[in-house]
GROMACS .gro file of C-alpha atoms in nm:
model
  109
    1MET     CA    1  -0.868  -1.541   0.847
    2ASN     CA    2  -0.995  -1.176   0.931
    3LEU     CA    3  -1.322  -1.100   0.785
    4GLU     CA    4  -1.421  -0.802   1.024
    5PRO     CA    5  -1.351  -0.539   0.759
    6PHE     CA    6  -1.545  -0.701   0.517
    7LEU     CA    7  -1.878  -0.747   0.723
    8ALA     CA    8  -2.178  -0.491   0.681
    9VAL     CA    9  -2.005  -0.342   0.370
   10PRO     CA   10  -2.278  -0.158   0.141
   11TYR     CA   11  -2.342  -0.299  -0.204
   12GLU     CA   12  -2.174  -0.041  -0.462
   13GLY     CA   13  -2.335  -0.096  -0.786
   14ARG     CA   14  -2.372  -0.355  -1.071
   15HIS     CA   15  -2.121  -0.682  -1.021
   16PHE     CA   16  -1.985  -0.536  -0.687
   17CYS     CA   17  -2.033  -0.916  -0.555
   18ARG     CA   18  -1.729  -0.998  -0.794
   19VAL     CA   19  -1.548  -0.674  -0.668
   20PHE     CA   20  -1.630  -0.756  -0.319
   21ALA     CA   21  -1.507  -1.122  -0.356
   22GLY     CA   22  -1.195  -1.025  -0.508
   23GLN     CA   23  -1.093  -0.768  -0.254
   24VAL     CA   24  -1.163  -1.027   0.067
   25LEU     CA   25  -0.951  -1.294  -0.155
   26ALA     CA   26  -0.681  -1.044  -0.216
   27ALA     CA   27  -0.654  -0.941   0.163
   28HIS     CA   28  -0.572  -1.322   0.218
   29GLY     CA   29  -0.309  -1.331  -0.082
   30VAL     CA   30  -0.525  -1.489  -0.340
   31PRO     CA   31  -0.613  -1.319  -0.666
   32LEU     CA   32  -0.941  -1.340  -0.859
   33PRO     CA   33  -0.961  -1.448  -1.201
   34ALA     CA   34  -1.045  -1.177  -1.466
   35VAL     CA   35  -1.317  -1.438  -1.647
   36VAL     CA   36  -1.674  -1.413  -1.668
   37LYS     CA   37  -1.680  -1.790  -1.722
   38PRO     CA   38  -1.556  -1.980  -1.394
   39GLU     CA   39  -1.415  -2.296  -1.607
   40ARG     CA   40  -1.179  -2.038  -1.785
   41ALA     CA   41  -0.992  -1.943  -1.504
   42VAL     CA   42  -0.662  -2.132  -1.557
   43GLU     CA   43  -0.528  -2.090  -1.211
   44TRP     CA   44  -0.832  -2.166  -1.037
   45GLU     CA   45  -0.984  -2.565  -1.018
   46ARG     CA   46  -1.315  -2.686  -0.986
   47VAL     CA   47  -1.367  -2.852  -0.631
   48ASP     CA   48  -1.630  -3.069  -0.478
   49ARG     CA   49  -1.623  -2.962  -0.130
   50PRO     CA   50  -1.536  -2.595  -0.032
   51ALA     CA   51  -1.270  -2.500   0.164
   52GLU     CA   52  -1.179  -2.157   0.332
   53LEU     CA   53  -1.110  -1.900   0.068
   54ASP     CA   54  -1.272  -2.126  -0.199
   55LEU     CA   55  -1.508  -1.945  -0.478
   56VAL     CA   56  -1.851  -2.023  -0.453
   57VAL     CA   57  -2.026  -1.936  -0.801
   58PHE     CA   58  -2.394  -1.915  -0.817
   59HIS     CA   59  -2.668  -1.906  -1.116
   60SER     CA   60  -3.020  -1.788  -1.120
   61GLY     CA   61  -3.049  -1.867  -1.505
   62ALA     CA   62  -2.792  -2.026  -1.756
   63ALA     CA   63  -2.522  -1.822  -1.660
   64PRO     CA   64  -2.320  -1.773  -1.349
   65ASP     CA   65  -2.438  -1.433  -1.180
   66HIS     CA   66  -2.314  -1.409  -0.831
   67VAL     CA   67  -2.007  -1.515  -0.626
   68GLY     CA   68  -1.927  -1.532  -0.271
   69VAL     CA   69  -1.607  -1.662  -0.066
   70CYS     CA   70  -1.620  -1.957   0.126
   71ILE     CA   71  -1.538  -1.921   0.483
   72GLY     CA   72  -1.555  -2.275   0.652
   73ARG     CA   73  -1.826  -2.468   0.852
   74GLY     CA   74  -2.058  -2.470   0.563
   75ARG     CA   75  -2.088  -2.084   0.518
   76PHE     CA   76  -1.976  -1.796   0.255
   77LEU     CA   77  -1.939  -1.436   0.269
   78HIS     CA   78  -2.107  -1.200  -0.011
   79VAL     CA   79  -2.284  -0.895  -0.080
   80GLU     CA   80  -2.577  -0.842  -0.307
   81GLU     CA   81  -2.773  -0.571  -0.465
   82GLY     CA   82  -3.010  -0.394  -0.186
   83SER     CA   83  -2.805  -0.520   0.122
   84ARG     CA   84  -2.478  -0.536   0.303
   85SER     CA   85  -2.237  -0.802   0.302
   86ARG     CA   86  -2.313  -1.094   0.542
   87ILE     CA   87  -2.245  -1.467   0.617
   88GLU     CA   88  -2.478  -1.698   0.523
   89PHE     CA   89  -2.491  -2.066   0.512
   90LEU     CA   90  -2.426  -2.266   0.184
   91SER     CA   91  -2.725  -2.506   0.243
   92SER     CA   92  -2.968  -2.257   0.302
   93PRO     CA   93  -3.280  -2.273   0.060
   94LEU     CA   94  -3.213  -1.972  -0.097
   95TRP     CA   95  -2.865  -2.041  -0.207
   96SER     CA   96  -2.835  -2.407  -0.212
   97SER     CA   97  -3.039  -2.458  -0.554
   98ARG     CA   98  -2.830  -2.209  -0.720
   99ILE     CA   99  -2.482  -2.328  -0.665
  100GLU     CA  100  -2.281  -2.369  -0.985
  101GLY     CA  101  -1.937  -2.478  -0.848
  102TYR     CA  102  -1.681  -2.425  -0.608
  103TYR     CA  103  -1.339  -2.310  -0.703
  104ARG     CA  104  -1.002  -2.345  -0.542
  105TYR     CA  105  -0.701  -2.128  -0.619
  106LYS     CA  106  -0.424  -2.346  -0.728
  107GLY     CA  107  -0.176  -2.085  -0.804
  108GLU     CA  108   0.123  -1.916  -0.610
  109LYS     CA  109  -0.006  -1.717  -0.315
   0.00000   0.00000   0.00000
């Protein structure tokens, strides 16, 4: 998996985390679902343990509000407002309590 083109990408506006995740996945042959609620993505399934190129969905309230792409070894790649894209650990205190779930593409690549 080549992540170099996706490191240090500046945040470009509202919902850019989703656009960015879509770009990362598309570069690896995986289409991002066009849904707001993850459970409505018919070609994606919720999984208990993340693998490379799974989507991780976070929340800060009742609804999902942030996404990242799992890249293996307990890490994910994402971008958020006010920063550039970066790799972080799913187990970090900042993110672990906000994980809504992990989702894996089950359609044709």
